[in-house]
C-alpha positions as semicolon CSV with decimal commas, in nm:
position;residue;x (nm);y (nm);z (nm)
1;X;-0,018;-1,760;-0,354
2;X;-0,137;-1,901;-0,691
3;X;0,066;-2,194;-0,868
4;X;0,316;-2,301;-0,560
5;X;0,551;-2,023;-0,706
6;X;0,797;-1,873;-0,429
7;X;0,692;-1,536;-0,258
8;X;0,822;-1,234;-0,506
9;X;0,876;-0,894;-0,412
10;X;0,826;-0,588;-0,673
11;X;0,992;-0,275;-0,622
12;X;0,776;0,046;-0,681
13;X;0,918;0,036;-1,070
14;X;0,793;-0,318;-1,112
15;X;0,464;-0,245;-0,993
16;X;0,419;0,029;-1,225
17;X;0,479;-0,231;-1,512
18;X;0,262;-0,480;-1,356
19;X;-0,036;-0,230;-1,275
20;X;-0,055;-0,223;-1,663
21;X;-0,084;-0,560;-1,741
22;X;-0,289;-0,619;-1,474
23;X;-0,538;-0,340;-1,631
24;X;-0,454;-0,484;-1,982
25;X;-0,421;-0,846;-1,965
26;X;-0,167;-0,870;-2,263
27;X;0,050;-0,578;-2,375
28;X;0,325;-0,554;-2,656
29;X;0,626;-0,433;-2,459
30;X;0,717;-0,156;-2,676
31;X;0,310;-0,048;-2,561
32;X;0,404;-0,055;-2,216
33;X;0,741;0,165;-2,279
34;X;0,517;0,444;-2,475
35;X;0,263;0,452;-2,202
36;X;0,561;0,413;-1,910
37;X;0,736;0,718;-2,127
38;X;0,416;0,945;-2,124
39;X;0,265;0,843;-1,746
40;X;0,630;0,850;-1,593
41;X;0,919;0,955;-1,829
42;X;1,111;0,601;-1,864
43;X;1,303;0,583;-2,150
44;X;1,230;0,267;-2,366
45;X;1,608;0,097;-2,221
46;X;1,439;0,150;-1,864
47;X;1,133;0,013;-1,880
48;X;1,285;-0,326;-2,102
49;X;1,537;-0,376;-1,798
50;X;1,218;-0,353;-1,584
51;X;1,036;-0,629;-1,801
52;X;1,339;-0,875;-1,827
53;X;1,357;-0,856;-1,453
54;X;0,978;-0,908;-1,402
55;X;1,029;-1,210;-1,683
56;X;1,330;-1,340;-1,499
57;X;1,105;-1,322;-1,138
58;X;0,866;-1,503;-1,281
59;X;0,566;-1,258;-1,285
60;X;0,561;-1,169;-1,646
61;X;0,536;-1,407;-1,937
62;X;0,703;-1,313;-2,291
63;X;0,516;-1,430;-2,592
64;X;0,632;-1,369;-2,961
65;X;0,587;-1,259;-3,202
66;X;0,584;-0,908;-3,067
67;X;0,728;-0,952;-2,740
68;X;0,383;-0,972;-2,578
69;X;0,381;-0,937;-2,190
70;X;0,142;-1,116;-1,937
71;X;0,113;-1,132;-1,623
72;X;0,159;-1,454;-1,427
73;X;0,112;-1,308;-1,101
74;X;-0,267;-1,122;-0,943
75;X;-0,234;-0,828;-0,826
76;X;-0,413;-1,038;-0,509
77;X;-0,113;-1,225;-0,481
78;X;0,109;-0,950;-0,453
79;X;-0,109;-0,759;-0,217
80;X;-0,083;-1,051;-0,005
81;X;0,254;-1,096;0,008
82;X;0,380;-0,729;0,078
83;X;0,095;-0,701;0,333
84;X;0,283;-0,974;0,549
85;X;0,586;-0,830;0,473
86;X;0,481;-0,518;0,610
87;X;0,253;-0,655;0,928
88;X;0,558;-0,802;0,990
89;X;0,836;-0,595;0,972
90;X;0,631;-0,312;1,074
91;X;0,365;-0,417;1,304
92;X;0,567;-0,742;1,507
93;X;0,313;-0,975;1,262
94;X;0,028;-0,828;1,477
95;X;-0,298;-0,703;1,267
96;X;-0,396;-0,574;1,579
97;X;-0,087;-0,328;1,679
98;X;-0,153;-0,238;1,297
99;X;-0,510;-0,140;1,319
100;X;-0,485;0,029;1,603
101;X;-0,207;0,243;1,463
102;X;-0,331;0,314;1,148
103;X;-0,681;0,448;1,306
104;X;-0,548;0,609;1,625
105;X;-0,488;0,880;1,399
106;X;-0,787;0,902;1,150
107;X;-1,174;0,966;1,175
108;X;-1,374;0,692;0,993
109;X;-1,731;0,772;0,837
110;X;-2,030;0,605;0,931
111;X;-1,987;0,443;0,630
112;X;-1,683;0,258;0,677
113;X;-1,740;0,179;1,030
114;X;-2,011;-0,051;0,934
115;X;-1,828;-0,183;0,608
116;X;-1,538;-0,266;0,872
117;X;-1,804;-0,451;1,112
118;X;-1,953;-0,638;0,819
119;X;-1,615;-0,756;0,704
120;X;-1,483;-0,827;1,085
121;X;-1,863;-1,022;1,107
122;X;-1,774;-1,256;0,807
123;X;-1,497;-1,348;1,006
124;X;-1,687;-1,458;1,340
């Protein structure tokens, strides 16, 4: 992860919140409540509670004047981090027992059978 911060998890909520700044760059929090109130319903008390905890994590920045959000964590980072999380609780930290779950019940395309050998390829 970026910066030497500590692993953070987001809960579903969070995300939402983050998915905008990450989309946005830097967003006015009474933006993100108006777009959180049309997209999902939050009232504006919900979706502050959500920002002071992201603030208080340490993934969103608070600038004023205006109460401007930013993110201070990718979206990369946080992909990483639940993806070990779940490999790991999930999967016994095996990619393998994970791949072959996940496609012992699906039928690739041609297509993505060779974008998965050019990726495994890159790792050779």
């Amino acid at each position: 992860m970026s910066g030497g911060r500590k692993e953070m998890r987001l809960h579903e909520g969070e995300l939402n919140v983050m998915e905008l700044l990450w989309s946005n760059k830097v967003l006015a929090a009474k933006d993100i409540s108006k777009i959180i109130k049309e997209y999902i319903g939050w009232e504006k008390n919900t979706t502050y509670t959500v920002i002071k905890r992201l603030i208080d994590k340490g993934a969103v920045t608070r600038e004023d004047p205006g109460f401007l959000c930013r993110a201070r964590v990718t979206k990369k980072d946080v992909q990483e981090i639940e993806t070990k999380v779940l490999l790991s609780k999930m999967f016994n930290d095996s990619l393998t027992n994970f791949i072959t779950e996940y496609l012992g019940s699906r039928r690739l395309t041609t297509e993505q059978v060779i974008e998965l050998q050019r990726v495994l390829n890159r790792q050779i």
